[in-house]
Short mmCIF file of C-alpha atoms and ligand atoms in Angstrom, two decimals:
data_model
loop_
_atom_site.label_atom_id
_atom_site.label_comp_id
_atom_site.label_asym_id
_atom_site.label_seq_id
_atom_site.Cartn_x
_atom_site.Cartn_y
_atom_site.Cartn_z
CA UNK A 287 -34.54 -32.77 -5.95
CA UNK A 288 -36.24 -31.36 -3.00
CA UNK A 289 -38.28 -27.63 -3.10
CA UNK A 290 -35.35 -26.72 -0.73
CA UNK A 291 -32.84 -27.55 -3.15
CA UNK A 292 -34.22 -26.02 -5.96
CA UNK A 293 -34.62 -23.22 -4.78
CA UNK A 294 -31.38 -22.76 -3.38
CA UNK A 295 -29.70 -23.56 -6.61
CA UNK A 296 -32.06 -21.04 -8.11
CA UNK A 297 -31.35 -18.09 -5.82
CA UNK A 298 -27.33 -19.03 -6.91
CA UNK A 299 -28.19 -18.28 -10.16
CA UNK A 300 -29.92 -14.87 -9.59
CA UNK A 301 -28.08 -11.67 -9.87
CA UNK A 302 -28.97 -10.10 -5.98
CA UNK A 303 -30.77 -7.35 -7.81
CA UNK A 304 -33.41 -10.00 -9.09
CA UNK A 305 -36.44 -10.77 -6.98
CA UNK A 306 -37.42 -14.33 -6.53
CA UNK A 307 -41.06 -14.96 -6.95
CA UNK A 308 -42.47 -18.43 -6.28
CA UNK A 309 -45.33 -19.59 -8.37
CA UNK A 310 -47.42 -21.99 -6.19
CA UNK A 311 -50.10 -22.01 -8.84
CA UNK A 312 -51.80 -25.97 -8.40
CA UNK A 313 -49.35 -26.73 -5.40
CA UNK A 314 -50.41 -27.83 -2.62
CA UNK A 315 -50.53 -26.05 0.85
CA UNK A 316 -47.45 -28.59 2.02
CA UNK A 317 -45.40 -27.91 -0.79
CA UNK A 318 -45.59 -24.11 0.11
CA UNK A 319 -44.78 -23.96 3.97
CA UNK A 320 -41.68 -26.33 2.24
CA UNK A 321 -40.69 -23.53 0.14
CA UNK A 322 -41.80 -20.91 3.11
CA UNK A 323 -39.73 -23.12 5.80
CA UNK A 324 -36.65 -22.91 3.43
CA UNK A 325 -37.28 -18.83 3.88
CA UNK A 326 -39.39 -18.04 0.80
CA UNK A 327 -41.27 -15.69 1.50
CA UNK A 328 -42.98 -14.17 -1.94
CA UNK A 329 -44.97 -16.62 -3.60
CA UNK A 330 -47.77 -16.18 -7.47
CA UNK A 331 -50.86 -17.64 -8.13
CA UNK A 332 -52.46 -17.10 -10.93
CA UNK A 333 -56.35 -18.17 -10.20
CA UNK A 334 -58.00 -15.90 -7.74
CA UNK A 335 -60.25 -18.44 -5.82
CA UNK A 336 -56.89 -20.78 -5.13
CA UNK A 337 -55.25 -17.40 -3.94
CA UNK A 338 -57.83 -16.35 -1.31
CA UNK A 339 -57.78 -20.23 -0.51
CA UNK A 340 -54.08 -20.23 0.34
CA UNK A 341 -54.07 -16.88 1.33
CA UNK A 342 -56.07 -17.98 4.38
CA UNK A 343 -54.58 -21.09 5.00
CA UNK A 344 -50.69 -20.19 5.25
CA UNK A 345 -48.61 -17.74 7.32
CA UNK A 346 -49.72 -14.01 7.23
CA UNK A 347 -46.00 -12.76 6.23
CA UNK A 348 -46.15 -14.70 3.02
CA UNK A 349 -46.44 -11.29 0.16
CA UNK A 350 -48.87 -13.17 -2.35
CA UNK A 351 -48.61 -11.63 -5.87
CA UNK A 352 -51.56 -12.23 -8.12
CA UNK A 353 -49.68 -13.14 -11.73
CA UNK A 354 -53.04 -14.56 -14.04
CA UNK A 355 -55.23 -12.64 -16.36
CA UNK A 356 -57.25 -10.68 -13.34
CA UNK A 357 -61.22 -10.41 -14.31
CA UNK A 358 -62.62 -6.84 -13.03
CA UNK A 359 -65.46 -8.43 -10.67
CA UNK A 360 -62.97 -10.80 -8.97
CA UNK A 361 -60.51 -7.73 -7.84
CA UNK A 362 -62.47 -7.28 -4.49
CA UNK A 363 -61.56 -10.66 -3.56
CA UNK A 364 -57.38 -9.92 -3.77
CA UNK A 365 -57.62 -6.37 -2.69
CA UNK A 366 -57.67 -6.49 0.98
CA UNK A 367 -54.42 -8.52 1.45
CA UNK A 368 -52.43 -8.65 -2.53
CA UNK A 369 -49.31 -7.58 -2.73
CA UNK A 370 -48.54 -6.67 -6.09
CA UNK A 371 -50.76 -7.65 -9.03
CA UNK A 372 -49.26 -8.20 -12.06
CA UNK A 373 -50.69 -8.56 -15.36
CA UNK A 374 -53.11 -5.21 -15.54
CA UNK A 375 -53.80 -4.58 -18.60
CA UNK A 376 -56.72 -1.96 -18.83
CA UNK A 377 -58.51 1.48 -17.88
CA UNK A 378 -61.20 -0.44 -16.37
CA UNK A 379 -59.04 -3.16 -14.39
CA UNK A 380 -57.17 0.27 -13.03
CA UNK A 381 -60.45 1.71 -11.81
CA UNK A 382 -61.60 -1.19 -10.57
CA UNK A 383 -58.46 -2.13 -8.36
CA UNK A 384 -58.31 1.72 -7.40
CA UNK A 385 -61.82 1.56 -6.14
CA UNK A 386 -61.27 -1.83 -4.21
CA UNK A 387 -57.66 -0.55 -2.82
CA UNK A 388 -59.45 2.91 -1.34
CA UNK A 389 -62.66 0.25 0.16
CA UNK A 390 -59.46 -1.55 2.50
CA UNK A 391 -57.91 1.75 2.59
CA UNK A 392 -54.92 0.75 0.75
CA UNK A 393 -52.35 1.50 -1.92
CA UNK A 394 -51.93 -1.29 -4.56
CA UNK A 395 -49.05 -2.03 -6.10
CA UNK A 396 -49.45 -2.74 -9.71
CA UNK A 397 -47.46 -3.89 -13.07
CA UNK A 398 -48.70 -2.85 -16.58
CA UNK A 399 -49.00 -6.09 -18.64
CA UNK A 400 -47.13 -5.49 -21.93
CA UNK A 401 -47.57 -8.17 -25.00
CA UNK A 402 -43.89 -8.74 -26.36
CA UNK A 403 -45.03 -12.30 -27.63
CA UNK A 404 -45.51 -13.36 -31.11
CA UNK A 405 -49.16 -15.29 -30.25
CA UNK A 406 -52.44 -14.63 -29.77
CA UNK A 407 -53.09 -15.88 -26.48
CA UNK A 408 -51.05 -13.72 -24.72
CA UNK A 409 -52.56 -10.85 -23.05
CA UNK A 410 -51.27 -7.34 -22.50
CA UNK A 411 -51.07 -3.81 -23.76
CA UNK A 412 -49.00 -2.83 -27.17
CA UNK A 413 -46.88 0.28 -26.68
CA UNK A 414 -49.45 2.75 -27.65
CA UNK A 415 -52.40 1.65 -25.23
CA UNK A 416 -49.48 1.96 -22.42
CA UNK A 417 -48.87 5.85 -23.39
CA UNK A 418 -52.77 6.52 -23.20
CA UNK A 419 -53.23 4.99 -20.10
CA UNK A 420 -50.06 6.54 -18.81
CA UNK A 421 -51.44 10.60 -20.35
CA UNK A 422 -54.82 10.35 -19.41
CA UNK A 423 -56.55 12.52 -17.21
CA UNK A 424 -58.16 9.68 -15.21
CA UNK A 425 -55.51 8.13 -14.44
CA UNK A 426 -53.46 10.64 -12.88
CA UNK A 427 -55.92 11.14 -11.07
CA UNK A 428 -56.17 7.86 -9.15
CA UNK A 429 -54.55 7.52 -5.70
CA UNK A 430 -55.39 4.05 -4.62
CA UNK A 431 -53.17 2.43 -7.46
CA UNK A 432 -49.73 2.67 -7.83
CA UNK A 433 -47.76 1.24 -11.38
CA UNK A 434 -44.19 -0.04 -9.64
CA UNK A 435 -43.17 -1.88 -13.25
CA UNK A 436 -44.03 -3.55 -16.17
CA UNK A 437 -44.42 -7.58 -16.87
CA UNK A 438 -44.32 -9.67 -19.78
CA UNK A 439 -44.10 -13.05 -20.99
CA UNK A 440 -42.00 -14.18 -24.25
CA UNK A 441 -43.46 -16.75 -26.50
CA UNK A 442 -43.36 -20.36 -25.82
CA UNK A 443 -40.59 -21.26 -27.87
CA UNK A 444 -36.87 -23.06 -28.00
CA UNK A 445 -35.67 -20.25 -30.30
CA UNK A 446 -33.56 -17.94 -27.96
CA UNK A 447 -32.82 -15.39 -30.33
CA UNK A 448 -36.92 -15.09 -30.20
CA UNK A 449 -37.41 -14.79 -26.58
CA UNK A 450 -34.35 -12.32 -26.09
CA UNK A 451 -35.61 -9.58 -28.89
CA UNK A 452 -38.70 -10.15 -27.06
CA UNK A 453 -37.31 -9.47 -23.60
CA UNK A 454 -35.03 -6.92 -24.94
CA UNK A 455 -38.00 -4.83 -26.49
CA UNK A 456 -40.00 -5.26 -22.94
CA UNK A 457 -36.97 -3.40 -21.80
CA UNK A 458 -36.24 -0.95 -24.05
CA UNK A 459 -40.21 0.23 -23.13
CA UNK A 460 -39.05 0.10 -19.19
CA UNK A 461 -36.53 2.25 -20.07
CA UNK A 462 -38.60 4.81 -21.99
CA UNK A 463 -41.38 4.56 -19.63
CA UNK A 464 -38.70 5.40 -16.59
CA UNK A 465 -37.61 8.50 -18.94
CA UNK A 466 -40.76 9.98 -19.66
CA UNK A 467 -42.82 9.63 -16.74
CA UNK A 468 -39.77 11.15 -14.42
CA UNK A 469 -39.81 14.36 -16.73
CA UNK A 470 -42.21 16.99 -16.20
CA UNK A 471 -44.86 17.64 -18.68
CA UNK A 472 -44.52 14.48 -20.54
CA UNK A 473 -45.85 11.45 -19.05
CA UNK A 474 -45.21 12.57 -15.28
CA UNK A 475 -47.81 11.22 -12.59
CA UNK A 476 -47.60 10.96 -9.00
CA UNK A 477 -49.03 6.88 -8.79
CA UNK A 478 -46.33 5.94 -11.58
CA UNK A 479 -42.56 5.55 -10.75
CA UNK A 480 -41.16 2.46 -12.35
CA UNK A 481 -38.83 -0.04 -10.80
CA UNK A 482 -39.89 -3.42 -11.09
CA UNK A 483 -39.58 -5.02 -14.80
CA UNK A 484 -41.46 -8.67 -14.47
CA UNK A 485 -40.08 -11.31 -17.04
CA UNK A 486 -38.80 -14.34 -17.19
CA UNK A 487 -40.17 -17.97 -16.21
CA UNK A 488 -38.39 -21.37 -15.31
CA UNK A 489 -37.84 -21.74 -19.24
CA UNK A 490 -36.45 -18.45 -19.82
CA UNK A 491 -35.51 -16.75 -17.03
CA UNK A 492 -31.75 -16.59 -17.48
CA UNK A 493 -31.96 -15.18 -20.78
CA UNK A 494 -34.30 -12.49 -18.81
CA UNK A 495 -31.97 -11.62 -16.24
CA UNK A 496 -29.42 -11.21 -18.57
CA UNK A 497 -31.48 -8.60 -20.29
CA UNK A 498 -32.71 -6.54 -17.39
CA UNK A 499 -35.06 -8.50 -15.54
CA UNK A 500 -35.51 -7.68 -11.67
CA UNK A 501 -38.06 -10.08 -11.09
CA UNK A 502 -38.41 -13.66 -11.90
CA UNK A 503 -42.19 -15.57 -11.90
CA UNK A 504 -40.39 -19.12 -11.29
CA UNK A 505 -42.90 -22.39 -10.82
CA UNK A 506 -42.09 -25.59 -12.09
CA UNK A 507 -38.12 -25.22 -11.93
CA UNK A 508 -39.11 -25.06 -7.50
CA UNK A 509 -42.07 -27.09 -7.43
CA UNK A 510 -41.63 -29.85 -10.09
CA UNK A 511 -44.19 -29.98 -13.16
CA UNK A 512 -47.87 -29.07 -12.86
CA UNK A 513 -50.32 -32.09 -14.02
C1 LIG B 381 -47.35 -20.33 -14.44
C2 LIG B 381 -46.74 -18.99 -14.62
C3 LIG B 381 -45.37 -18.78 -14.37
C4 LIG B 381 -44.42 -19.87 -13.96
O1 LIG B 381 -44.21 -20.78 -14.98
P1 LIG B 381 -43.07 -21.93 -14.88
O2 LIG B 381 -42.77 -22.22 -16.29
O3 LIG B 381 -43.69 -23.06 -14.15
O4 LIG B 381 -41.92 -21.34 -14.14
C5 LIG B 381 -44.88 -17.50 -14.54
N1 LIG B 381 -45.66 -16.48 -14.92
C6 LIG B 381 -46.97 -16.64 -15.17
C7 LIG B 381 -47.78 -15.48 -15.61
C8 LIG B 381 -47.55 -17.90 -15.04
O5 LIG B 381 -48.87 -18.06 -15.30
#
């Protein structure tokens, strides 16, 4: 099947609530202005240099949303044009995309990273690290960032009892988070106001709309398998 097709059949399957984001990672430049020419116009990448790469290559109304483990010294080379990163997952990743974002005299748009999955590899916060960021001082005091959501990944399994709990506990967070941070004196902050709950891949992301989901990281169900 063609990019065009694929994605077309994909968008039928999405509630119109669910945003569509095209993961490009290892894909070449042709491959995206297919998926651009068939009106795509949010696309992932997950390794910075191949970002800033395409980023400069390809149309300048293309939103590119950084979706890999983001290293604090490579943030200055996203922040002048990313549109949304998301997999933060640390004090010192939010200072140092603040600090970039006020350089370009911007407001990033951010997810908190949260680790549903039964593994190890998986990065992300656990509940508890998500409340300290979310109460401390610091951070409410930052005005160059600006936490739109949260974003997870379930384990890589076939058991689909697994990967819902998972997805329904990312939820049940979002939904707390939502609560608490739109009530004064708890975890209200002016940079925080939650809308945007990341989860769900080509493998899993019909279980994930089904529990929530309003954003879909979708590569190799577009694109075809990455080598
Ligand atoms: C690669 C990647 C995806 C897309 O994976 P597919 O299984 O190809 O759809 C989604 N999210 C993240 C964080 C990724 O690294």
């Amino acid at each position: 099947m063609s990019i065009k097709k694929n994605l077309t059949h994909i968008k039928s399957q999405l509630p119109n609530h669910v945003t569509l984001v095209a993961v490009s990672k290892t894909k070449s430049i042709a491959d995206v202005m297919e998926a651009y020419n068939a009106g795509q116009r949010i696309f992932g990448e997950n390794y910075v240099q191949e970002l800033v790469e395409k980023q400069e290559q390809l149309p300048k109304d293309i939103e590119w949303h950084f979706i890999g483990h983001l290293q604090s010294r490579k943030v200055k080379l996203i922040a002048p044009f990313v549109s949304l990163i998301h997999g933060v997952d640390s004090l010192k990743l939010v200072h140092e995309i603040n600090k970039e974002a006020l350089k370009n005299n911007r407001v990033i748009d951010c997810l908190f990273q949260i680790d549903i999955a039964d593994e190890e590899t998986k990065f992300g916060l656990d509940e508890k690290e998500l409340y300290d960021i979310l109460s401390s001082k610091e951070f409410k005091n930052l005005k160059n960032i600006r936490i739109i959501g949260l974003m997870g990944m379930a384990t890589f399994t076939d058991n689909q009892d697994q990967i819902k709990k998972e997805f329904q506990n990312l939820k049940t967070i979002f939904d707390k988070v939502v609560t608490l941070t739109a009530v004064e004196g708890q975890l209200e902050t002016s940079n925080v106001k939650l809308e945007t709950l990341s989860m769900g891949m080509s493998g899993d992301y019909q279980i994930a709309t089904q529990c929530g989901s309003t954003m879909v990281r979708i590569g190799s169900s577009i694109f075809g398998t990455r080598r």
